[in-house]
CSV table of C-alpha atoms in Angstrom, one decimal:
chain,number,residue,atom,x,y,z
A,1,MET,CA,116.3,109.7,111.2
A,2,THR,CA,119.9,109.2,110.4
A,3,VAL,CA,121.2,105.6,110.4
A,4,ARG,CA,124.8,104.9,111.5
A,5,GLY,CA,126.8,101.7,111.9
A,6,ASP,CA,130.2,100.6,113.0
A,7,GLY,CA,131.2,100.2,109.4
A,8,PRO,CA,129.9,100.2,105.9
A,9,ARG,CA,128.4,96.8,106.1
A,10,ASP,CA,126.9,97.4,109.5
A,11,GLY,CA,125.6,100.8,108.4
A,12,GLY,CA,124.1,99.2,105.3
A,13,LYS,CA,122.3,96.6,107.4
A,14,ALA,CA,120.9,99.2,109.8
A,15,LEU,CA,119.9,101.4,106.9
A,16,VAL,CA,118.0,98.5,105.1
A,17,LYS,CA,116.3,97.5,108.4
A,18,ALA,CA,115.1,101.1,108.9
A,19,LEU,CA,113.9,101.2,105.3
A,20,LEU,CA,111.9,97.9,105.8
A,21,ASP,CA,110.5,99.1,109.1
A,22,ALA,CA,109.2,102.3,107.4
A,23,GLU,CA,108.2,100.9,104.0
A,24,GLY,CA,108.3,97.2,104.1
A,25,ARG,CA,105.0,96.3,102.3
A,26,THR,CA,104.3,95.3,98.8
A,27,TYR,CA,102.1,97.4,96.5
A,28,ALA,CA,99.8,94.3,96.2
A,29,GLU,CA,99.3,94.3,100.0
A,30,GLU,CA,98.6,98.0,99.9
A,31,ALA,CA,95.9,97.4,97.2
A,32,GLY,CA,94.3,94.7,99.3
A,33,ILE,CA,95.4,91.8,97.0
A,34,ARG,CA,96.0,88.6,98.9
A,35,LEU,CA,98.6,87.3,96.5
A,36,ARG,CA,98.5,83.6,95.8
A,37,ASP,CA,99.5,81.4,92.8
A,38,THR,CA,95.9,81.3,91.6
A,39,PRO,CA,94.2,83.0,88.7
A,40,GLN,CA,92.2,85.8,90.4
A,41,PRO,CA,94.9,87.4,92.6
A,42,LEU,CA,97.5,87.1,89.7
A,43,TYR,CA,95.1,88.9,87.5
A,44,GLU,CA,94.4,91.6,90.2
A,45,LEU,CA,98.2,92.1,90.3
A,46,LEU,CA,98.2,92.6,86.5
A,47,VAL,CA,95.6,95.2,86.8
A,48,LEU,CA,97.5,97.0,89.6
A,49,ALA,CA,100.7,96.9,87.3
A,50,VAL,CA,98.7,98.5,84.5
A,51,LEU,CA,97.5,101.3,86.8
A,52,LEU,CA,100.9,101.9,88.4
A,53,SER,CA,102.4,102.2,84.9
A,54,ALA,CA,100.9,105.6,84.2
A,55,PRO,CA,102.7,108.8,85.4
A,56,ILE,CA,100.3,109.2,88.3
A,57,ARG,CA,100.5,109.1,92.1
A,58,GLY,CA,101.0,105.6,93.4
A,59,SER,CA,98.2,106.2,96.0
A,60,ALA,CA,95.8,107.0,93.2
A,61,ALA,CA,96.7,103.8,91.4
A,62,VAL,CA,96.2,101.8,94.5
A,63,GLY,CA,92.9,103.4,95.3
A,64,ALA,CA,91.7,102.9,91.8
A,65,ALA,CA,92.6,99.1,92.0
A,66,ARG,CA,90.6,98.9,95.2
A,67,GLU,CA,87.6,100.5,93.6
A,68,LEU,CA,87.7,98.2,90.5
A,69,PHE,CA,88.0,95.1,92.7
A,70,ASP,CA,85.2,96.3,95.1
A,71,ALA,CA,83.0,96.8,92.0
A,72,GLY,CA,83.6,93.1,91.1
A,73,MET,CA,86.2,93.5,88.4
A,74,ARG,CA,88.5,90.9,89.9
A,75,ASP,CA,89.0,88.6,87.0
A,76,PRO,CA,89.3,89.0,83.2
A,77,ARG,CA,85.8,87.9,82.5
A,78,ARG,CA,84.2,90.3,84.9
A,79,MET,CA,86.5,93.1,83.7
A,80,ALA,CA,85.6,92.4,80.1
A,81,GLU,CA,81.9,92.2,80.9
A,82,ALA,CA,81.9,95.4,82.6
A,83,THR,CA,80.9,98.5,80.6
A,84,TRP,CA,83.6,101.1,79.7
A,85,GLN,CA,81.7,103.6,81.8
A,86,GLU,CA,81.7,101.3,84.8
A,87,ARG,CA,85.4,101.0,84.5
A,88,VAL,CA,85.8,104.8,84.1
A,89,ASP,CA,83.6,105.5,87.1
A,90,ALA,CA,85.5,103.0,89.4
A,91,LEU,CA,88.8,104.6,88.3
A,92,GLY,CA,87.4,108.0,89.1
A,93,ARG,CA,86.3,107.0,92.5
A,94,GLY,CA,89.8,105.9,93.2
A,95,GLY,CA,91.3,109.3,92.3
A,96,TYR,CA,92.6,108.0,88.9
A,97,ARG,CA,92.0,111.2,86.9
A,98,ARG,CA,93.3,112.3,83.5
A,99,TYR,CA,94.1,108.7,82.5
A,100,ASP,CA,90.8,107.2,83.4
A,101,GLU,CA,89.2,106.9,79.9
A,102,SER,CA,92.2,105.6,78.1
A,103,THR,CA,93.0,103.2,81.0
A,104,ALA,CA,89.4,101.9,81.1
A,105,THR,CA,89.8,101.0,77.4
A,106,ARG,CA,93.1,99.3,78.0
A,107,LEU,CA,91.8,97.3,80.9
A,108,GLY,CA,89.0,96.0,78.8
A,109,ASP,CA,91.3,95.1,75.9
A,110,GLY,CA,93.7,93.5,78.3
A,111,ALA,CA,91.1,91.4,80.0
A,112,ARG,CA,90.0,90.0,76.6
A,113,LEU,CA,93.7,89.3,75.7
A,114,VAL,CA,94.2,87.3,78.9
A,115,GLN,CA,91.0,85.4,78.3
A,116,ARG,CA,91.8,84.6,74.7
A,117,ASP,CA,95.5,83.8,75.0
A,118,TYR,CA,95.7,82.3,78.5
A,119,GLY,CA,92.3,81.1,79.4
A,120,GLY,CA,92.2,83.8,82.1
A,121,ASP,CA,95.1,82.1,83.9
A,122,LEU,CA,98.5,84.0,83.9
A,123,ARG,CA,100.2,80.8,85.1
A,124,ARG,CA,100.0,79.8,81.5
A,125,MET,CA,102.0,82.8,80.5
A,126,ARG,CA,104.6,81.9,83.1
A,127,ASP,CA,104.8,78.3,81.8
A,128,GLU,CA,105.0,79.3,78.2
A,129,ALA,CA,107.9,81.6,79.1
A,130,GLY,CA,109.6,78.7,81.0
A,131,GLY,CA,109.5,80.8,84.2
A,132,ASP,CA,112.2,83.0,82.8
A,133,ALA,CA,111.9,86.7,83.9
A,134,GLN,CA,113.1,88.2,80.6
A,135,ALA,CA,110.7,86.1,78.5
A,136,LEU,CA,107.9,86.8,80.9
A,137,ALA,CA,108.6,90.6,80.6
A,138,LYS,CA,108.2,90.4,76.8
A,139,SER,CA,104.9,88.5,77.1
A,140,LEU,CA,103.6,90.8,79.7
A,141,GLN,CA,104.3,93.8,77.3
A,142,LYS,CA,101.7,92.4,74.9
A,143,VAL,CA,99.1,93.4,77.5
A,144,PRO,CA,97.6,96.8,76.6
A,145,GLY,CA,98.9,99.5,79.0
A,146,LEU,CA,102.0,97.4,80.1
A,147,GLY,CA,105.3,98.6,78.9
A,148,PRO,CA,108.8,97.8,80.5
A,149,THR,CA,107.8,99.7,83.6
A,150,GLY,CA,104.6,97.8,84.1
A,151,ALA,CA,106.2,94.4,83.4
A,152,ALA,CA,108.9,95.2,85.9
A,153,ILE,CA,106.2,96.2,88.5
A,154,PHE,CA,104.5,92.9,87.9
A,155,LEU,CA,107.7,90.8,88.1
A,156,ARG,CA,108.8,92.5,91.3
A,157,GLU,CA,105.6,91.7,93.1
A,158,VAL,CA,104.8,88.3,91.6
A,159,GLN,CA,108.2,86.9,92.7
A,160,ARG,CA,106.6,86.4,96.1
A,161,VAL,CA,104.5,83.5,94.6
A,162,TRP,CA,106.7,82.8,91.6
A,163,PRO,CA,110.1,82.6,93.3
A,164,GLY,CA,111.6,81.2,90.1
A,165,VAL,CA,111.5,84.6,88.5
A,166,GLY,CA,113.6,86.1,91.3
A,167,PRO,CA,115.4,87.7,92.9
A,168,TYR,CA,113.9,90.4,90.7
A,169,PHE,CA,114.5,94.1,91.5
A,170,GLY,CA,114.3,96.1,88.3
A,171,GLY,CA,115.7,99.5,87.5
A,172,LYS,CA,113.5,101.6,89.8
A,173,ALA,CA,114.3,99.6,92.9
A,174,LEU,CA,118.1,99.8,92.1
A,175,ASP,CA,117.7,103.6,91.6
A,176,GLY,CA,116.3,103.7,95.2
A,177,ALA,CA,119.3,101.7,96.5
A,178,ARG,CA,121.6,104.1,94.8
A,179,ARG,CA,119.7,107.1,96.2
A,180,LEU,CA,120.2,105.6,99.8
A,181,GLY,CA,123.9,105.0,99.2
A,182,LEU,CA,123.4,101.2,99.2
A,183,PRO,CA,124.9,98.7,96.7
A,184,ASP,CA,123.0,98.3,93.5
A,185,ASP,CA,123.9,94.6,93.4
A,186,PRO,CA,120.8,92.4,94.1
A,187,ASP,CA,122.8,89.7,95.9
A,188,GLU,CA,124.5,92.2,98.2
A,189,LEU,CA,121.2,93.9,98.9
A,190,LEU,CA,119.7,90.6,99.9
A,191,ARG,CA,122.6,89.9,102.2
A,192,LEU,CA,122.1,93.2,103.9
A,193,ALA,CA,118.3,92.6,104.3
A,194,GLY,CA,118.7,89.2,106.0
A,195,LYS,CA,115.6,87.2,105.9
A,196,ALA,CA,113.4,90.0,104.1
A,197,GLU,CA,111.6,88.8,101.0
A,198,PRO,CA,112.9,90.2,97.7
A,199,ALA,CA,109.4,91.5,96.8
A,200,VAL,CA,109.1,93.4,100.0
A,201,LEU,CA,112.7,94.8,99.8
A,202,SER,CA,112.3,95.8,96.2
A,203,ALA,CA,109.0,97.6,96.9
A,204,ALA,CA,110.6,99.5,99.8
A,205,LEU,CA,113.5,100.6,97.5
A,206,VAL,CA,111.0,101.7,94.8
A,207,ARG,CA,109.3,104.0,97.4
A,208,ALA,CA,112.7,105.4,98.3
A,209,SER,CA,113.4,106.0,94.6
A,210,LEU,CA,110.0,107.8,94.1
A,211,ASP,CA,109.8,109.8,97.4
A,212,LYS,CA,112.7,112.1,98.2
A,213,ARG,CA,111.4,112.6,101.7
A,214,THR,CA,111.7,108.8,102.4
A,215,ALA,CA,115.4,108.9,101.4
A,216,ASP,CA,116.0,112.0,103.3
A,217,ASP,CA,114.4,110.7,106.4
A,218,LEU,CA,116.5,107.6,106.3
């Protein structure tokens, strides 16, 4: 599918629309997370960000998140109370191989950190950071298994319910924009996207960055 327009701006708008039509969903939606500004879905998003941080297929990370949540590990207390083997088994059922044992340990340690430091409520982390994205990124990287990549994943997705941290795209989304020949300026991308949410647009751009076929098709 080749997208053309009457000029650079028209072509950019058409390309962004085609991208959103094909890939316009957040990773949280794909994992079955009904994201709201409440403790449980915010923690579920944190778990998903940890899983997506590993060099593993995104589909495996999403599948593993679904298995963990289906097994009841939807909040930090239940994640911490689950045995290491229960976490390993859920990750394996989701296809999260090779990193299942180390990730099971990190998820347990991270759940205990969220309970101890934030009372199980990540909104406290946001408030302590003053809602600033850079400060939040530093706090997020204290969670076992979350480095700069994982923090960026969380911030890209959470801006849907924490608009104060956005618009947030991160390096991977801007890589996707460059691969598609789009501007790598967030404000210009949002102008081209019209009414699309930043979280949805950034997720679509990340998929374009990770999947050459998506970019080629567009």
